[in-house]
Amino acid sequence: QVLVVESGGGLVQAGGSLRLSCSASGFTFDDFAMGWFRQTPGKEREVISAISPNSATTYYTDLVKGRFTLSRDNAKNTLYLQMNDLKSTDTAMYYCTASGGWAKLLGDVSNYWGQGTQVTVSS
C-alpha cells in the first residue's frame, strides 16, 4: 500500500519559517522524483519545487526561489521543504508528490499524492 503523508504545516506570521515533511512508503522512494505542489481555493494546483531521485537536480518556481529549500533523505524515505521568509501569498494547501519521471512531475502527472498540509501565513 502506497502512503504519502505530509506534516509540518500550520499558522505562521509573515517573515517566519516552516519546515514541511513528507514521509513515503509502499514504493521504492529513491527511484522517484519528488516534489511539492500547492493550491489555493479557486486556483489550479501549481508546482513549487521538485528534486530528482539522487538529489542531483532541483527545481524551484520563481515565486519561492531563494526562500524555499527542498531536500530528501532516501534512507528515511522522507522529503523536506524548508520555507523561510514566508509571505501571505504562500498561504495554500501544500501537497507532496512522487513521480517516476521528472517531466511528468513538473507536468502535474505524478504517480502518488499525499492528502496535503495547510500553510497559513498571516500578514
Short mmCIF file of C-alpha atoms in Angstrom, two decimals:
data_model
loop_
_atom_site.label_atom_id
_atom_site.label_comp_id
_atom_site.label_asym_id
_atom_site.label_seq_id
_atom_site.Cartn_x
_atom_site.Cartn_y
_atom_site.Cartn_z
CA GLN A 1 0.00 0.00 0.00
CA VAL A 2 1.37 3.38 -1.02
CA LEU A 3 1.31 6.07 1.62
CA VAL A 4 2.41 9.68 1.19
CA VAL A 5 1.91 11.72 4.33
CA GLU A 6 2.67 15.40 4.72
CA SER A 7 3.27 17.17 8.01
CA GLY A 8 4.60 20.44 9.35
CA GLY A 9 2.02 22.88 8.12
CA GLY A 10 0.44 25.46 10.34
CA LEU A 11 -0.08 29.13 11.04
CA VAL A 12 2.91 31.44 10.94
CA GLN A 13 3.45 35.18 10.74
CA ALA A 14 4.85 36.77 7.63
CA GLY A 15 8.62 36.55 7.64
CA GLY A 16 8.57 33.35 9.63
CA SER A 17 9.60 29.83 8.73
CA LEU A 18 8.10 26.38 8.49
CA ARG A 19 9.53 23.00 7.59
CA LEU A 20 7.29 20.59 5.76
CA SER A 21 7.99 16.89 5.77
CA CYS A 22 6.69 14.18 3.52
CA SER A 23 7.01 10.58 4.59
CA ALA A 24 6.53 7.94 1.91
CA SER A 25 6.15 4.19 1.88
CA GLY A 26 4.93 1.43 -0.39
CA PHE A 27 7.20 2.24 -3.31
CA THR A 28 10.94 2.50 -3.96
CA PHE A 29 11.46 6.05 -2.76
CA ASP A 30 14.89 6.54 -4.27
CA ASP A 31 13.62 5.62 -7.73
CA PHE A 32 11.16 8.51 -7.76
CA ALA A 33 11.41 12.22 -8.32
CA MET A 34 9.65 14.04 -5.52
CA GLY A 35 8.07 17.42 -5.31
CA TRP A 36 5.70 19.85 -3.69
CA PHE A 37 2.67 21.47 -5.22
CA ARG A 38 0.38 24.00 -3.66
CA GLN A 39 -3.18 25.06 -4.27
CA THR A 40 -5.48 27.79 -3.09
CA PRO A 41 -9.28 27.78 -3.46
CA GLY A 42 -10.38 28.58 -6.97
CA LYS A 43 -6.92 28.20 -8.46
CA GLU A 44 -5.12 25.42 -10.23
CA ARG A 45 -2.52 23.38 -8.42
CA GLU A 46 1.00 24.66 -9.13
CA VAL A 47 4.37 23.02 -8.76
CA ILE A 48 6.69 24.91 -6.47
CA SER A 49 9.68 22.64 -6.10
CA ALA A 50 10.99 19.27 -7.22
CA ILE A 51 14.02 17.09 -6.66
CA SER A 52 15.46 14.21 -8.64
CA PRO A 53 15.88 10.74 -7.10
CA ASN A 54 19.56 11.26 -6.26
CA SER A 55 19.15 14.96 -5.33
CA ALA A 56 21.39 16.00 -8.22
CA THR A 57 18.72 18.20 -9.76
CA THR A 58 16.30 20.57 -8.11
CA TYR A 59 13.66 22.91 -9.44
CA TYR A 60 12.06 25.94 -7.82
CA THR A 61 9.41 28.19 -9.19
CA ASP A 62 10.47 31.82 -9.27
CA LEU A 63 7.86 32.53 -6.60
CA VAL A 64 9.84 30.64 -3.96
CA LYS A 65 13.41 30.67 -5.30
CA GLY A 66 15.83 31.88 -2.67
CA ARG A 67 13.33 31.35 0.17
CA PHE A 68 12.49 27.64 0.00
CA THR A 69 14.92 24.73 0.09
CA LEU A 70 13.98 21.22 -0.93
CA SER A 71 15.87 18.17 0.24
CA ARG A 72 15.36 14.46 0.64
CA ASP A 73 16.70 11.70 2.81
CA ASN A 74 16.44 8.48 0.84
CA ALA A 75 17.48 6.42 3.86
CA LYS A 76 14.41 7.70 5.70
CA ASN A 77 12.07 7.85 2.69
CA THR A 78 11.39 11.46 3.58
CA LEU A 79 11.19 14.70 1.67
CA TYR A 80 11.66 18.09 3.32
CA LEU A 81 10.73 21.61 2.33
CA GLN A 82 12.31 24.36 4.38
CA MET A 83 10.31 27.53 3.89
CA ASN A 84 11.80 30.81 5.05
CA ASP A 85 10.67 34.41 4.80
CA LEU A 86 7.11 33.30 4.31
CA LYS A 87 4.65 35.68 2.71
CA SER A 88 0.88 35.85 2.82
CA THR A 89 0.89 34.73 -0.81
CA ASP A 90 2.41 31.43 0.32
CA THR A 91 -0.83 30.57 2.07
CA ALA A 92 -2.10 27.38 0.46
CA MET A 93 -2.60 23.67 0.84
CA TYR A 94 0.72 22.00 0.15
CA TYR A 95 0.84 18.58 -1.47
CA CYS A 96 3.71 16.13 -1.69
CA THR A 97 4.00 14.08 -4.82
CA ALA A 98 6.10 11.26 -6.21
CA SER A 99 6.68 10.63 -9.88
CA GLY A 100 8.54 8.05 -11.92
CA GLY A 101 9.51 10.79 -14.36
CA TRP A 102 10.87 14.31 -13.96
CA ALA A 103 8.85 15.76 -16.80
CA LYS A 104 5.74 14.03 -15.54
CA LEU A 105 6.14 15.54 -12.10
CA LEU A 106 6.63 19.06 -13.45
CA GLY A 107 3.69 18.45 -15.75
CA ASP A 108 1.46 17.53 -12.84
CA VAL A 109 1.18 13.91 -13.93
CA SER A 110 2.54 12.16 -10.88
CA ASN A 111 2.08 8.66 -9.62
CA TYR A 112 1.34 9.32 -5.98
CA TRP A 113 -0.05 12.19 -3.91
CA GLY A 114 -0.48 12.97 -0.26
CA GLN A 115 -3.56 14.48 1.33
CA GLY A 116 -1.95 17.84 1.87
CA THR A 117 -0.95 20.06 4.75
CA GLN A 118 -2.27 23.59 5.20
CA VAL A 119 0.11 26.51 5.44
CA THR A 120 -1.35 29.82 6.52
CA VAL A 121 0.77 32.96 6.67
CA SER A 122 -0.67 35.91 8.48
CA SER A 123 0.39 39.40 7.48
#
